[in-house]
Coordinates of C-alpha atoms and ligand atoms in Angstrom, one line a residue:
X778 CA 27.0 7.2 2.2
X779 CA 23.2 8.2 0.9
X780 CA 20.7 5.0 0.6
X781 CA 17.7 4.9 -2.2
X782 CA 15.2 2.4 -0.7
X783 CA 13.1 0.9 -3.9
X784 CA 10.0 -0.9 -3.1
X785 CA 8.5 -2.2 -5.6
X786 CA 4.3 -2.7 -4.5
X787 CA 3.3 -6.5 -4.6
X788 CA 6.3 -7.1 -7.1
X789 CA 7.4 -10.3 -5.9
X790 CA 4.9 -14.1 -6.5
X791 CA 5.3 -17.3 -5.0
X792 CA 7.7 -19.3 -7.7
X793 CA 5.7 -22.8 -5.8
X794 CA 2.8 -21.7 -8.0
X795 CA 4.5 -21.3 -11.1
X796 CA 7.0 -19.2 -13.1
X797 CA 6.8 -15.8 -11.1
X798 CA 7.0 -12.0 -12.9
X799 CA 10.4 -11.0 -11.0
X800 CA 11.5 -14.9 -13.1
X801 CA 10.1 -14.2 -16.4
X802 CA 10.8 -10.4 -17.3
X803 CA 13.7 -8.9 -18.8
X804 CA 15.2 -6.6 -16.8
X805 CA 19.1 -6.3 -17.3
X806 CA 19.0 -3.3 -14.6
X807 CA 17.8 -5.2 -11.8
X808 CA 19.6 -8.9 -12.6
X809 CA 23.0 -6.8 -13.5
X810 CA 22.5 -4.8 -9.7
X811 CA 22.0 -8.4 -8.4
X812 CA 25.3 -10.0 -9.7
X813 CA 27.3 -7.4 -7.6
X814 CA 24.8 -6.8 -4.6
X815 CA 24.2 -8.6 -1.2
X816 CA 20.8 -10.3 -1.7
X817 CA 18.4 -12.4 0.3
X818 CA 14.8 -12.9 1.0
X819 CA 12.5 -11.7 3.6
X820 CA 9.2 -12.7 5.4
X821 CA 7.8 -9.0 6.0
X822 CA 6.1 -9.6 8.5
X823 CA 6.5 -12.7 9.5
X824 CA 5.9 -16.3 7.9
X825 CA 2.3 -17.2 7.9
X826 CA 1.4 -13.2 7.4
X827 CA 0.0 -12.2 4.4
X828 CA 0.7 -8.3 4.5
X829 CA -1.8 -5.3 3.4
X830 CA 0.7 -2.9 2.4
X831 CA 0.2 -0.7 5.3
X832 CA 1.3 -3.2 8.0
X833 CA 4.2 -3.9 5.2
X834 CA 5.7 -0.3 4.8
X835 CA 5.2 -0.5 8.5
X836 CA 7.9 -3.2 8.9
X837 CA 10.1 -2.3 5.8
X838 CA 10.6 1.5 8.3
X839 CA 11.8 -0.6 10.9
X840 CA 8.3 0.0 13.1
X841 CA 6.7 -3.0 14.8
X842 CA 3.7 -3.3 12.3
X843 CA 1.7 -4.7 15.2
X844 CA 2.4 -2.3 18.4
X845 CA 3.1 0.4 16.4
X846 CA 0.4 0.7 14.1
X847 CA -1.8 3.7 14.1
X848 CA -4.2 2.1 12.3
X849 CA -4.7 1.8 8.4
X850 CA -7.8 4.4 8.3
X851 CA -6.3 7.0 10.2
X852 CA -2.5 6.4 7.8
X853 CA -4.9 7.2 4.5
X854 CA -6.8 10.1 5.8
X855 CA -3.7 11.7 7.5
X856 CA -2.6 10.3 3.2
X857 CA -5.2 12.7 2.2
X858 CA -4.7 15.7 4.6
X859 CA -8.0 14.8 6.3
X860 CA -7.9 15.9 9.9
X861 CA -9.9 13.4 12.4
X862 CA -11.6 14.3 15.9
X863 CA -9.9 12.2 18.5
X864 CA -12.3 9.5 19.4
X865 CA -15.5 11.4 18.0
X866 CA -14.2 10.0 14.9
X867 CA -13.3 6.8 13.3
X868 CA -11.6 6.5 9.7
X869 CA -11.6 3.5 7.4
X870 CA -9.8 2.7 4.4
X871 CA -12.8 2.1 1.7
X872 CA -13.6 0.5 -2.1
X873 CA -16.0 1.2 -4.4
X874 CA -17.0 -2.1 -5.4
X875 CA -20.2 -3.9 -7.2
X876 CA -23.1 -5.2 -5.2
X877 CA -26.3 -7.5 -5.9
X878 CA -28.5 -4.3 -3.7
X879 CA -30.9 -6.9 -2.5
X880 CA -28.3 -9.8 -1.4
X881 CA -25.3 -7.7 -0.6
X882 CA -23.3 -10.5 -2.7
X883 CA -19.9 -8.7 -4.1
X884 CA -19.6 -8.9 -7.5
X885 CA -16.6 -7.0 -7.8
X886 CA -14.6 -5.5 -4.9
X887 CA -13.2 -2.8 -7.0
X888 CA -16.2 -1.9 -9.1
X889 CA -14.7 -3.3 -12.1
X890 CA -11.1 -1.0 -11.4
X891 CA -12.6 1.3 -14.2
X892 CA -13.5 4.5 -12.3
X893 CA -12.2 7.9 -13.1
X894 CA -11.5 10.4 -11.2
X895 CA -14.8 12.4 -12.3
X896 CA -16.8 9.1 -11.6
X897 CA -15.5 8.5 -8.0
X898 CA -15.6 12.4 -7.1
X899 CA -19.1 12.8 -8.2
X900 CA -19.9 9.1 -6.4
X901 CA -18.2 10.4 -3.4
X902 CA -20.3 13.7 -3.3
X903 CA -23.3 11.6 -2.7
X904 CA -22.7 10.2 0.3
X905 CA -20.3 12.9 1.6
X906 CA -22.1 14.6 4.6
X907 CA -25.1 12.0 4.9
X908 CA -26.8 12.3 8.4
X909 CA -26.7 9.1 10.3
X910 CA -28.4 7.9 13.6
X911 CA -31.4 10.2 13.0
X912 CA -29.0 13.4 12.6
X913 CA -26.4 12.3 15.6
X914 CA -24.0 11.1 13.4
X915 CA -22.1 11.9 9.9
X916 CA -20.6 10.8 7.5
X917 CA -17.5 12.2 5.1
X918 CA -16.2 10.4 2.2
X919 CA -13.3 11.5 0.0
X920 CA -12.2 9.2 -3.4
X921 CA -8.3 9.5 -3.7
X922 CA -7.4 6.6 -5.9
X923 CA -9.1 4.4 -8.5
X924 CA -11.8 2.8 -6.6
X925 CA -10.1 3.9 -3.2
X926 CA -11.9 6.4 -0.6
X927 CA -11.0 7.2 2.4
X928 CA -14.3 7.0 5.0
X929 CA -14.7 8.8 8.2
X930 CA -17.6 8.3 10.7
X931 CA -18.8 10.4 13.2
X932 CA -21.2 11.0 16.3
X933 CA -21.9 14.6 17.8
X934 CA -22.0 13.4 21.3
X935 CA -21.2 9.8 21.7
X936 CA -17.3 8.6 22.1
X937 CA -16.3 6.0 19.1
X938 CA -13.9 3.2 19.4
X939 CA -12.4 1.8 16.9
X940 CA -12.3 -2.1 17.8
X941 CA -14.5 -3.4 15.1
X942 CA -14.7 -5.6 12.3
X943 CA -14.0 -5.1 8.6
X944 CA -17.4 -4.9 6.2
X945 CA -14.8 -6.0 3.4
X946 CA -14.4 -9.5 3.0
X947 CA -11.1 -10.1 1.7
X948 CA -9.3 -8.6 4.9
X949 CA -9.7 -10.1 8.1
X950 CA -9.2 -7.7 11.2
X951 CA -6.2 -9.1 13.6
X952 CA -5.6 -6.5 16.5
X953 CA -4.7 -3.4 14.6
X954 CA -3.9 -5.3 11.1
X955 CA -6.1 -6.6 8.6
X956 CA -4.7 -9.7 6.9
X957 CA -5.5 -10.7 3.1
X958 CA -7.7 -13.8 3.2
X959 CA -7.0 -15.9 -0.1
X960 CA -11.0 -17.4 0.2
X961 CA -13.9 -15.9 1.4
X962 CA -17.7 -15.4 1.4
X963 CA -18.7 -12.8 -1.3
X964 CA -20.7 -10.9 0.7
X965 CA -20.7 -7.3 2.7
X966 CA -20.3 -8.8 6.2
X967 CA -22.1 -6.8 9.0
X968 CA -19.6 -4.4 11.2
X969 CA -19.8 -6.2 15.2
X970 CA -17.6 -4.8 17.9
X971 CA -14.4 -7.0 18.5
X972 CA -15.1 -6.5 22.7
X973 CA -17.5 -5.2 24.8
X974 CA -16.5 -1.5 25.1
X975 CA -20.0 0.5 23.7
X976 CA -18.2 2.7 21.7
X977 CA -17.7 0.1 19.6
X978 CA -21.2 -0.9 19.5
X979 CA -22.4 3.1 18.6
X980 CA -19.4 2.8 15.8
X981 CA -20.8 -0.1 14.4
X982 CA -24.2 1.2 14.2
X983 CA -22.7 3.8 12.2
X984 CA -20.6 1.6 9.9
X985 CA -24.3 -0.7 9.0
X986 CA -26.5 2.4 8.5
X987 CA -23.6 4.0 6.1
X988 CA -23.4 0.7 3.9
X989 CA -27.2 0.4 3.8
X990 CA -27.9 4.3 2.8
X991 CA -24.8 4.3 0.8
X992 CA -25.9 1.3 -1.5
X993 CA -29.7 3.5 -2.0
X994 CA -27.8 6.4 -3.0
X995 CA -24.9 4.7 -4.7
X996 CA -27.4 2.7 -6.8
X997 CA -29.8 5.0 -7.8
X998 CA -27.1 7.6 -9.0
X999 CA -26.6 9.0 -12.5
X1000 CA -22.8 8.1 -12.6
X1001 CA -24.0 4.4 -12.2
X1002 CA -26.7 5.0 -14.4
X1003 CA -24.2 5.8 -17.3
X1004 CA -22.0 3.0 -16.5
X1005 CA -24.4 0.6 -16.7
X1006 CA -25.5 2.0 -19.9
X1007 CA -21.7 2.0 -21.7
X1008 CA -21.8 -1.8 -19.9
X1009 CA -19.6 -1.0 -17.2
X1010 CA -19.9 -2.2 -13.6
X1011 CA -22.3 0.5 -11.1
X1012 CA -20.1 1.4 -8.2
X1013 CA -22.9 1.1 -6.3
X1014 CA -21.4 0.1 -2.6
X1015 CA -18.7 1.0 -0.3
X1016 CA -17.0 -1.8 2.3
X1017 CA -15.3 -0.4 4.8
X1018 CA -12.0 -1.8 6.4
X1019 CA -9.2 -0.8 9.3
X1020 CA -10.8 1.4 11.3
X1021 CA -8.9 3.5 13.2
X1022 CA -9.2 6.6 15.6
X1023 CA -7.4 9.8 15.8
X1024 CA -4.2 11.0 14.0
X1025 CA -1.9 8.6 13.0
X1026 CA 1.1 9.3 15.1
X1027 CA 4.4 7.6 14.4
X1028 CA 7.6 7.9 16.1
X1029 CA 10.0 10.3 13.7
X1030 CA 12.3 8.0 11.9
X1031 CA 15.2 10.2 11.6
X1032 CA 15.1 9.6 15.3
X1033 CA 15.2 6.2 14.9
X1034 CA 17.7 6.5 12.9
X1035 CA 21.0 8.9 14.0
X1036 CA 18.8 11.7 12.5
X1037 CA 19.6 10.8 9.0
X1038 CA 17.6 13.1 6.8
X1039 CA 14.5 10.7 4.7
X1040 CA 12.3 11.9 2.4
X1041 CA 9.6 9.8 0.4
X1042 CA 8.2 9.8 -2.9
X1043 CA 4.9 8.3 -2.8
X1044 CA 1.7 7.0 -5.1
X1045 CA -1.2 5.8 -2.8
X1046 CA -2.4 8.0 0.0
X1047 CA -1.8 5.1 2.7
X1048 CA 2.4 5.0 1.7
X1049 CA 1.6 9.1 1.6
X1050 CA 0.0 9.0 5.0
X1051 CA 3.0 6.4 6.6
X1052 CA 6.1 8.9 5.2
X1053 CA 4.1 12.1 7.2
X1054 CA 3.7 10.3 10.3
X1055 CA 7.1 9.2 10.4
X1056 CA 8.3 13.3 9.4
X1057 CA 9.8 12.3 5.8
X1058 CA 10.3 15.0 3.4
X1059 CA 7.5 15.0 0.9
X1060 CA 9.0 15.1 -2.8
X1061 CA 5.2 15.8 -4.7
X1062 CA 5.1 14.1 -7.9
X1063 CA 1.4 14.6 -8.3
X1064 CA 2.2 16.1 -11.5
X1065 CA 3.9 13.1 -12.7
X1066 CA 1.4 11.5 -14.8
X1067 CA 1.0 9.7 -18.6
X1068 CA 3.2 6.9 -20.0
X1069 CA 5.0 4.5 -17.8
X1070 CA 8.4 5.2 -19.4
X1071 CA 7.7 9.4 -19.0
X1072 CA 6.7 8.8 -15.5
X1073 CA 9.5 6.5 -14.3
X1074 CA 11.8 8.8 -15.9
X1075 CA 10.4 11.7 -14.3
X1076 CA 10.2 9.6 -10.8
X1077 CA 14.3 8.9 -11.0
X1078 CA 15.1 12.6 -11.7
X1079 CA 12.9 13.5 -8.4
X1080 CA 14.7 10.7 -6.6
X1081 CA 18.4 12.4 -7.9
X1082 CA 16.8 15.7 -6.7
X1083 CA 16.0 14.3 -3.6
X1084 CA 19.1 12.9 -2.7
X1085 CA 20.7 16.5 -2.7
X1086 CA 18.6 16.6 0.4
X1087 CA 18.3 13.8 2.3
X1088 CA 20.3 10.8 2.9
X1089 CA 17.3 8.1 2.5
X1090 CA 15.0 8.4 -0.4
X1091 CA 12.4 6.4 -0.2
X1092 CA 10.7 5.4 -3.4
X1093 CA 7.2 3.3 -3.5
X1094 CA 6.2 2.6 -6.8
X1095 CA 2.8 0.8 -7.0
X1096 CA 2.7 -0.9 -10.4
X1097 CA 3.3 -4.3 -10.3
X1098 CA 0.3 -5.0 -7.3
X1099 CA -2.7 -3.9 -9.3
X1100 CA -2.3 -6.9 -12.2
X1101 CA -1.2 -9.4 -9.6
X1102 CA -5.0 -8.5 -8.1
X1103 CA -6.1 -8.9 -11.8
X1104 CA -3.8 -12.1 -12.0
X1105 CA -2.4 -10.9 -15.4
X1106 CA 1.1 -12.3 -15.7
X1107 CA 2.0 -10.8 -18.5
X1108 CA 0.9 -7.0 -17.7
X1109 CA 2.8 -7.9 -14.0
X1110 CA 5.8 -8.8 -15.9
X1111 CA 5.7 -5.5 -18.4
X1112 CA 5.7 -2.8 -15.5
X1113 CA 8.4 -4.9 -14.2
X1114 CA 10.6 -4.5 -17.2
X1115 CA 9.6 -1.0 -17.7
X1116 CA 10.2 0.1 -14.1
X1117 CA 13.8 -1.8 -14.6
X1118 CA 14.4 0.2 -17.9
X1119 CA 12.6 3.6 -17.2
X1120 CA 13.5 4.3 -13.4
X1121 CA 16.8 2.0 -12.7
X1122 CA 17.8 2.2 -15.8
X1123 CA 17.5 6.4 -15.5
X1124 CA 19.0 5.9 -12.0
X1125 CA 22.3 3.0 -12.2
X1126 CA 24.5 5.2 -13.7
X1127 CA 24.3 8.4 -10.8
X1128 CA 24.0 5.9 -8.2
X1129 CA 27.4 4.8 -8.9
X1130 CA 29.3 8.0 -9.7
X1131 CA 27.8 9.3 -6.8
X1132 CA 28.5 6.1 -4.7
X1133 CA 24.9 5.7 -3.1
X1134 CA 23.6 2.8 -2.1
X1135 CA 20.4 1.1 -3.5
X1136 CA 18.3 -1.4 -1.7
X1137 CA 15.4 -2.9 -3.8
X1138 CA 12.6 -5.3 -2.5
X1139 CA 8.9 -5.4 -2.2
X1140 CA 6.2 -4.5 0.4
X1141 CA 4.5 -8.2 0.0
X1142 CA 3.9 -10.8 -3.1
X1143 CA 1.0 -10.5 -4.8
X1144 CA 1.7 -14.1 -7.0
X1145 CA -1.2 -13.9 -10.0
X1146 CA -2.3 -17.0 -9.3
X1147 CA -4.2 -15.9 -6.3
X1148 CA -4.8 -12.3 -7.1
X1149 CA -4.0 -11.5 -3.6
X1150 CA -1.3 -10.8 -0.7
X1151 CA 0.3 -13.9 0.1
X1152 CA 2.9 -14.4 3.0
X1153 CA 5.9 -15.8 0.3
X1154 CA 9.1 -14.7 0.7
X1155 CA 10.4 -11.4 -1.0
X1156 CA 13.6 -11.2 -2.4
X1157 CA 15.7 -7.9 -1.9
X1158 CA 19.4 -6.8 -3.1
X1159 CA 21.2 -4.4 -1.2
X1160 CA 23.9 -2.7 -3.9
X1161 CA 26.8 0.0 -3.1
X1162 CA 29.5 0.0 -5.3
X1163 CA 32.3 -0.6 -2.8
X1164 CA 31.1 -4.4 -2.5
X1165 CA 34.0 -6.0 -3.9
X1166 CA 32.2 -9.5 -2.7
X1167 CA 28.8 -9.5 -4.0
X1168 CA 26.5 -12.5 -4.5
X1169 CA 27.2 -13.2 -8.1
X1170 CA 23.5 -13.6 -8.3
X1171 CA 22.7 -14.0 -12.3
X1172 CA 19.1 -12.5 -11.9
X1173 CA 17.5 -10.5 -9.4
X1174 CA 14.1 -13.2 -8.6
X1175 CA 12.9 -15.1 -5.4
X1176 CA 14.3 -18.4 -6.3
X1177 CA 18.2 -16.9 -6.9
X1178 CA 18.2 -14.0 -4.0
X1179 CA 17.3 -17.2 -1.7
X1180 CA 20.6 -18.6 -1.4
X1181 CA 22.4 -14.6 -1.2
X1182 CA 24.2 -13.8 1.9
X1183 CA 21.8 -12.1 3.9
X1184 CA 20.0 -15.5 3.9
X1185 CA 16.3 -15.3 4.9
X1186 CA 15.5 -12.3 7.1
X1187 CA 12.3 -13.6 9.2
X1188 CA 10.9 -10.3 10.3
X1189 CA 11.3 -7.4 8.0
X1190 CA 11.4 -5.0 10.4
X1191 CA 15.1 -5.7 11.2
X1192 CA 15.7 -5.3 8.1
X1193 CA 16.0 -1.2 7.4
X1194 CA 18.5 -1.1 10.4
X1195 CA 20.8 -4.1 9.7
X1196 CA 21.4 -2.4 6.0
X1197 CA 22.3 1.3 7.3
X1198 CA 24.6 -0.6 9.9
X1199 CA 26.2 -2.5 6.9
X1200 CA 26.2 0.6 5.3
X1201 CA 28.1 2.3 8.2
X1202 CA 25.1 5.0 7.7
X1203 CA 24.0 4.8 11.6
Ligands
3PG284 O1 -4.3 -1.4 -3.9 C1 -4.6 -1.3 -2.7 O2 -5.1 -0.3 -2.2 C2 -4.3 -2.4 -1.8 O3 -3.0 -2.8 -1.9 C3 -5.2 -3.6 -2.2 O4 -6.4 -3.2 -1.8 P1 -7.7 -3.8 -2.5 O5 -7.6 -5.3 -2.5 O6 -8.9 -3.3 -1.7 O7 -7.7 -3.2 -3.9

């Protein structure tokens, strides 16, 4: 038995707030699957959690997303291939986003979302390799996606730590996690060590000079300059979140796992940075770009390919997060359906001559009406084609997958493990 694990990034709302994407699209792929799977819905990472997708993938592999976190900055730069000095270094996860220079009130956390891949190189380039602590530290930025960069901090002769607080509002720092707050003060907060330890103070320091001299340069730039002038947003500011320390080390999940073979087919450098620390076989789809319905396509022939070589495939597709963040229903609900008609619907039809088994769910809700994570339930359908008893679930949403037979899984980190046992994969 082989196993395609589909997650489908910030997919799933919260139907207490309204009608939810997963509800409203037309997706005869995924509601068909659901009729004859095993379904239910899961609290990722526990109720009262509201997931960044790090901590998510995290639990969806079957890690402890709390003890076994390596820490989000260190996942995207190992996302990235950036190499980081043990505890000379600290990495964060960063944004481009829109400040007021004077008030450090956010405008935008993402700058508006409209920055190419010119824009945030150049950007980056600025501040990549700016002096710090009159010459003792450094700094290195690299943009990877959209208004995404991955920031690394450094001191020539001082340890770092990597206990301290987010500069990004939106996620508060718990322990090695960073939680998505649904309201908060608009405003770059200033880095402070979360204990005593002075490595965390010098790290700090760092973190506050950075913002400062990064929103001079930022501001004063020519790509900002032109974007102000064609009425776009400046991408004049970076905040900083999840610091982390060293390389992101993982236990290997074929280990965990009977030594099943996985390999992963990624988007976003921190789902990149997750499959390499757990030792999955990269499947590069970097090429893969255009259309939704050429890519999709193109994504379910690399899954097929990949399933010639492994006996997990797992398949991230980020869509459906980015509108739920813009709180755009309708654009949600479209990458929905085409994902359901482009990828399952280039997929169903091998899956079942070939008799593999297809688990679909999502790494957290991300309902439009708060344009954030949220902690709601996610549905999930587990398909094979020797089910002779499956739910009879009409559609494949969060209010039907509630009352399938694998009820309400409360921690999703079980969740990997109780399906390959089902399976009789372990
Ligand atoms: O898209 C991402 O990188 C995250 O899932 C959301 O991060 P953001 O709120 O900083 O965009």
């Amino acid at each position: 038995m082989k196993l395609v694990y589909l997650v489908l990034d910030g997919a799933a709302g919260d139907p207490n707030l309204g009608k939810t994407a997963y509800m409203i699209a037309d997706k005869p792929n995924l509601d068909s699957l659901a009729y004859k799977s095993k379904c239910g819905l899961m609290y990722v990472i526990g109720k009262g959690i509201a997931p960044e997708s790090d901590a998510a993938v995290l639990a969806l592999l079957g890690y402890d997303p709390i003890n076994e976190h390596p820490g989000r900055g260190p996942i995207e730069a190992l996302g990235v291939d950036i190499e980081l000095k043990e505890e000379k270094e600290v990495a964060f996860r960063g944004n481009f986003a829109t400040v007021d220079p004077l008030t450090k009130k956010i405008i935008d956390r993402r700058a508006g979302r409209g920055i190419n891949k010119e824009e945030a190189n150049e950007l980056a380039s600025l501040i990549d390799g700016i002096q710090l602590l009159n010459g003792k530290g450094y700094a290195k930025v690299k943009a990877t996606v959209g208004h995404r960069v991955v920031v690394v901090l450094g001191h020539k002769e001082k340890q770092l730590g990597d206990e301290v607080s987010n500069t990004d509002p939106a996620y508060e720092r718990r322990g090695k996690v960073s939680v998505a707050l649904e309201n908060f003060d608009a405003t770059i907060k200033p880095c402070i060590p979360l204990n005593q330890d002075e490595k965390n103070r010098i790290t700090c320091e760092l973190v506050n000079e950075f913002t400062e001299r990064a929103i001079k340069i930022l501001s004063s730039s020519k790509v900002n300059e032109s974007r102000l002038k064609n009425g776009m947003l400046p991408a004049n500011a970076i905040l900083l979140r999840d610091a982390g320390t060293g390389k992101a080390k993982m236990k290997d999940i074929s280990a965990m796992y009977s030594n099943l073979k996985f390999s992963a087919l990624t988007e976003m450098p921190v789902e990149k940075g997750i499959a390499k620390a757990a030792g999955m076989k990269m499947i590069d789809v970097s090429s893969i770009s255009g259309e939704r319905k050429h890519v999709y396509e193109q994504w379910a022939l690399k899954t097929i390919e990949a399933l010639s070589v492994s006996d997990v495939v797992y398949v991230h597709l980020k869509g459906p997060d980015e509108p739920g963040h813009e709180g755009n229903l309708k654009l949600k609900t479209k990458i929905i359906e085409d994902i359901d008609k482009y990828y399952l619907g280039s997929i169903v039809k091998y899956l079942e001559k070939e008799d593999i088994a297809i688990l679909v769910t999502s790494d957290h809700a991300t309902p439009c009406e708060k344009k954030a994570h949220s902690d709601s339930p996610v549905p999930f359908l587990l398909y094979s084609k020797n089910f002779s008893d499956g739910d009879r679930i009409k559609r494949f949403d969060e209010v039907e997958c509630k009352s399938g037979s694998f009820g309400l899984i409360s921690e999703g980190k079980n969740l990997l493990k109780t399906v390959l046992s089902f399976l009789k994969m372990l």
